[in-house]
Amino acid sequence: MRAARIKQPLQRFASAVGEISILTGKAISLIFKRPFNFRLIENHLYLDGIKSIPVVFLMAVFTGGVLSLQSYFGLQRFGAEVFTGSLVGVSLTKELIPVLTGLMLAGRVCASYSAEIGTMVVTEQVDALFTFGVNPIKYLVSPRLVALVIMAPLLTLFGDFVGIMGGRLVAALVVHQNPYLFDSQLFVALEIWDVLSGMIKAVFFGLTIAVIGSYFGLKAQGGAKGVGQATTTAVVVASVIILISDFFWTKILPFSLR
């Protein structure tokens, strides 16, 4: 009896992993098949990317400010507060901004995908797409995937800049560190690879958010309650995958190209 209880969740987990992998493969392959849904991609670039700029801006500027403040007083214990700029720059670009941007998008965009597609499923709009000969994966999933794979690294790059500027502002105005000292240490320590490695992670995070949100939306059933449950599950699963995969990406990607 106990073995059966353990086996069933494992089977459901394996089945979900298989279905998500198949959905990902189909969505990527259908991107390159006609007709090309450029208008849908453009729409999602705006709705899911451009309109996410305010929340990414707030997240990045305050994350950079807090990190600068904590780093300064932490390093001051060892007489090493001069390296505040180095610590802020590398920490933000390699880890904090990519992950936090992914989590922001998971909360905002993944929930939107799941709720929108789930509503279409329970109101039989997806069945109508089949009736008119439209592939739902190509119409609903592929444009979202393309849009997030493009916008997630761009938002991460934007967050890197805003976060560093926020850290610089706090270092100058709050702890009264010479801003030129902050800049010099930042440019000494920060490499282009630090920024690129964060953007590589962001590409995977964007793909994860698009696929997970679409998958749980397509699996929604049971009316409004089912759509709500699918949305909650999608956000939680996407966030967990982002946090876990970040460790493995950090392990796989080289620390430096030198």
Coordinates of C-alpha atoms in Angstrom, one line a residue:
M1 CA 0.0 0.0 0.0
R2 CA 2.8 2.4 0.9
A3 CA 4.7 1.6 -2.2
A4 CA 1.6 2.3 -4.3
R5 CA 1.2 5.7 -2.6
I6 CA 4.8 6.6 -3.5
K7 CA 4.6 5.2 -7.0
Q8 CA 1.5 7.2 -8.1
P9 CA 3.1 10.7 -7.4
L10 CA 6.3 9.5 -9.2
Q11 CA 4.3 8.4 -12.2
R12 CA 2.4 11.7 -12.3
F13 CA 5.7 13.6 -12.0
A14 CA 7.3 11.5 -14.8
S15 CA 4.2 11.9 -17.0
A16 CA 4.2 15.7 -16.5
V17 CA 8.0 15.9 -17.3
G18 CA 7.4 14.0 -20.5
E19 CA 4.4 16.1 -21.5
I20 CA 6.3 19.3 -20.9
S21 CA 9.3 18.1 -22.9
I22 CA 7.1 17.1 -25.8
L23 CA 5.3 20.5 -25.6
T24 CA 8.6 22.3 -25.6
G25 CA 9.9 20.4 -28.6
K26 CA 6.7 21.0 -30.6
A27 CA 6.5 24.7 -29.7
I28 CA 10.2 25.2 -30.9
S29 CA 9.8 23.2 -34.1
L30 CA 6.5 25.0 -35.0
I31 CA 8.3 28.4 -34.8
F32 CA 10.0 27.7 -38.1
K33 CA 6.8 26.5 -40.0
R34 CA 4.5 28.7 -41.9
P35 CA 2.5 30.8 -41.3
F36 CA 4.8 32.9 -39.2
N37 CA 2.8 34.7 -36.5
F38 CA 4.8 37.9 -36.4
R39 CA 1.9 40.0 -35.2
L40 CA 1.3 37.7 -32.2
I41 CA 5.0 37.7 -31.3
E42 CA 5.1 41.5 -31.5
N43 CA 2.0 41.7 -29.3
H44 CA 3.6 39.5 -26.6
L45 CA 6.9 41.4 -26.9
Y46 CA 5.0 44.4 -25.8
L47 CA 2.6 42.9 -23.3
D48 CA 5.0 40.6 -21.6
G49 CA 8.3 42.4 -22.1
I50 CA 7.9 46.1 -22.4
K51 CA 5.1 46.3 -19.9
S52 CA 7.3 44.4 -17.4
I53 CA 9.9 47.2 -17.4
P54 CA 8.4 49.1 -14.4
V55 CA 8.4 46.1 -12.1
V56 CA 11.9 45.0 -13.2
F57 CA 13.1 48.6 -12.7
L58 CA 11.8 48.7 -9.1
M59 CA 13.2 45.3 -8.3
A60 CA 16.6 46.1 -9.7
V61 CA 17.1 49.5 -8.2
F62 CA 16.2 48.5 -4.7
T63 CA 18.1 45.2 -5.0
G64 CA 21.2 47.1 -6.0
G65 CA 20.7 49.6 -3.3
V66 CA 20.3 47.0 -0.5
L67 CA 23.2 45.0 -1.8
S68 CA 25.4 48.1 -1.9
L69 CA 24.4 49.0 1.7
Q70 CA 24.9 45.6 3.1
S71 CA 28.2 45.0 1.2
Y72 CA 29.7 48.3 2.4
F73 CA 29.1 47.6 6.1
G74 CA 30.0 44.0 5.8
L75 CA 33.3 44.7 4.0
Q76 CA 34.0 47.5 6.4
R77 CA 34.5 45.0 9.2
F78 CA 37.6 43.8 7.4
G79 CA 38.7 47.2 6.1
A80 CA 37.7 46.2 2.6
E81 CA 34.8 48.6 1.9
V82 CA 36.8 49.8 -1.1
F83 CA 35.6 46.7 -3.0
T84 CA 31.9 47.5 -2.6
G85 CA 31.6 48.3 -6.4
S86 CA 33.2 45.0 -7.3
L87 CA 30.9 42.9 -5.1
V88 CA 27.8 44.7 -6.2
G89 CA 28.6 44.5 -10.0
V90 CA 29.5 40.8 -10.1
S91 CA 26.7 39.7 -7.7
L92 CA 24.0 41.5 -9.6
T93 CA 25.0 40.5 -13.1
K94 CA 25.8 36.9 -12.5
E95 CA 23.1 35.9 -10.0
L96 CA 20.7 38.3 -8.5
I97 CA 19.3 40.1 -11.4
P98 CA 18.8 37.1 -13.7
V99 CA 17.1 35.1 -11.0
L100 CA 15.0 37.9 -9.6
T101 CA 13.9 39.0 -13.1
G102 CA 12.9 35.4 -13.8
L103 CA 10.9 35.3 -10.6
M104 CA 9.2 38.6 -11.5
L105 CA 8.3 37.3 -14.9
A106 CA 7.1 34.0 -13.4
G107 CA 4.7 36.0 -11.1
R108 CA 3.5 38.4 -13.8
V109 CA 3.7 36.6 -17.1
C110 CA 3.5 32.9 -16.2
A111 CA 0.3 33.6 -14.3
S112 CA -1.1 35.5 -17.3
Y113 CA -0.3 32.7 -19.7
S114 CA -1.8 30.1 -17.6
A115 CA -5.0 32.1 -16.8
E116 CA -5.5 33.2 -20.4
I117 CA -4.9 29.8 -22.0
G118 CA -6.8 28.0 -19.2
T119 CA -9.8 30.2 -19.8
M120 CA -9.7 29.4 -23.5
V121 CA -9.6 25.7 -22.7
V122 CA -12.6 25.7 -20.3
T123 CA -14.6 27.9 -22.7
E124 CA -13.8 25.5 -25.6
Q125 CA -12.0 28.2 -27.6
V126 CA -9.1 25.8 -28.0
D127 CA -11.4 23.2 -29.5
A128 CA -12.6 25.9 -31.9
L129 CA -9.1 26.4 -33.1
F130 CA -8.9 22.7 -33.9
T131 CA -12.2 23.1 -35.8
F132 CA -10.8 25.9 -38.0
G133 CA -7.6 23.9 -38.7
V134 CA -5.3 26.0 -36.4
N135 CA -2.7 24.3 -34.4
P136 CA -3.2 25.5 -30.8
I137 CA 0.5 25.0 -29.9
K138 CA 1.7 27.1 -32.8
Y139 CA -1.0 29.8 -32.2
L140 CA -0.8 29.9 -28.4
V141 CA 2.6 28.6 -27.2
S142 CA 5.2 29.3 -29.9
P143 CA 4.7 33.1 -30.0
R144 CA 4.9 33.4 -26.3
L145 CA 8.0 31.3 -26.2
V146 CA 9.7 33.4 -28.8
A147 CA 8.7 36.6 -27.1
L148 CA 10.0 35.6 -23.7
V149 CA 13.3 34.1 -25.0
I150 CA 13.9 37.5 -26.6
M151 CA 12.7 39.7 -23.7
A152 CA 14.0 37.9 -20.7
P153 CA 17.7 38.5 -21.4
L154 CA 17.0 42.1 -22.5
L155 CA 15.1 42.7 -19.3
T156 CA 18.0 41.2 -17.4
L157 CA 20.5 43.5 -19.1
F158 CA 18.3 46.4 -18.3
G159 CA 18.1 45.2 -14.7
D160 CA 21.9 44.9 -14.5
F161 CA 22.3 48.5 -15.5
V162 CA 19.5 49.8 -13.2
G163 CA 20.8 47.7 -10.3
I164 CA 24.3 48.9 -10.6
M165 CA 23.2 52.5 -10.8
G166 CA 21.0 52.0 -7.7
G167 CA 24.0 50.5 -5.9
R168 CA 26.2 53.4 -7.0
L169 CA 23.6 55.9 -5.8
V170 CA 23.3 54.4 -2.4
A171 CA 27.1 54.1 -2.1
A172 CA 27.4 57.8 -2.9
L173 CA 24.5 59.3 -1.0
V174 CA 24.0 56.9 2.0
V175 CA 27.5 55.7 3.0
H176 CA 29.2 58.6 1.3
Q177 CA 31.7 56.5 -0.7
N178 CA 33.5 58.3 -3.5
P179 CA 31.5 57.4 -6.7
Y180 CA 34.6 57.3 -8.8
L181 CA 36.1 54.7 -6.4
F182 CA 32.9 52.6 -6.8
D183 CA 33.2 52.9 -10.6
S184 CA 36.9 52.0 -10.7
Q185 CA 36.4 48.9 -8.6
L186 CA 33.4 47.9 -10.7
F187 CA 35.3 48.1 -14.0
V188 CA 38.3 46.3 -12.5
A189 CA 36.2 43.3 -11.4
L190 CA 33.3 43.1 -13.8
E191 CA 33.9 41.2 -17.1
I192 CA 31.7 41.0 -20.1
W193 CA 31.3 37.3 -19.4
D194 CA 29.6 38.1 -16.1
V195 CA 26.9 39.9 -17.9
L196 CA 26.6 37.3 -20.7
S197 CA 26.4 34.4 -18.3
G198 CA 23.4 36.1 -16.6
M199 CA 21.8 36.6 -20.0
I200 CA 22.3 32.9 -20.9
K201 CA 20.5 32.0 -17.7
A202 CA 17.7 34.4 -18.6
V203 CA 17.1 32.8 -22.0
F204 CA 16.5 29.4 -20.2
F205 CA 14.3 31.1 -17.6
G206 CA 12.2 32.8 -20.3
L207 CA 11.7 29.5 -22.1
T208 CA 10.7 27.8 -18.8
I209 CA 8.2 30.5 -18.0
A210 CA 6.6 30.4 -21.4
V211 CA 6.3 26.6 -21.5
I212 CA 5.2 26.0 -17.9
G213 CA 2.6 28.8 -18.1
S214 CA 1.2 27.4 -21.4
Y215 CA 1.3 23.8 -20.2
F216 CA -0.7 24.3 -17.1
G217 CA -3.1 26.5 -19.0
L218 CA -3.7 23.8 -21.5
K219 CA -4.2 21.2 -18.7
A220 CA -6.8 23.4 -16.9
Q221 CA -10.2 22.0 -16.3
G222 CA -13.2 22.5 -14.1
G223 CA -14.2 26.0 -14.8
A224 CA -13.0 29.1 -13.0
K225 CA -11.7 27.1 -10.0
G226 CA -9.6 24.9 -12.2
V227 CA -8.1 27.9 -14.0
G228 CA -7.2 29.5 -10.6
Q229 CA -5.5 26.3 -9.5
A230 CA -3.7 25.9 -12.8
T231 CA -2.4 29.5 -12.5
T232 CA -1.2 29.0 -8.9
T233 CA 0.5 25.8 -9.8
A234 CA 2.2 27.3 -12.9
V235 CA 3.7 30.2 -10.9
V236 CA 5.0 27.9 -8.2
V237 CA 6.5 25.3 -10.6
A238 CA 8.1 27.9 -12.8
S239 CA 9.6 29.7 -9.7
V240 CA 11.0 26.4 -8.3
I241 CA 12.5 25.4 -11.6
I242 CA 14.2 28.8 -11.9
L243 CA 15.7 28.5 -8.5
I244 CA 16.9 24.9 -8.9
S245 CA 18.2 25.4 -12.5
D246 CA 20.1 28.5 -11.5
F247 CA 22.4 26.3 -9.3
F248 CA 23.1 23.9 -12.2
W249 CA 23.7 26.8 -14.7
T250 CA 26.1 28.3 -12.2
K251 CA 27.9 25.0 -12.0
I252 CA 28.0 24.4 -15.8
L253 CA 28.9 27.9 -17.0
P254 CA 32.6 28.8 -16.5
F255 CA 33.3 31.4 -13.9
S256 CA 35.4 33.4 -16.4
L257 CA 36.6 33.1 -20.0
R258 CA 40.1 34.0 -19.1

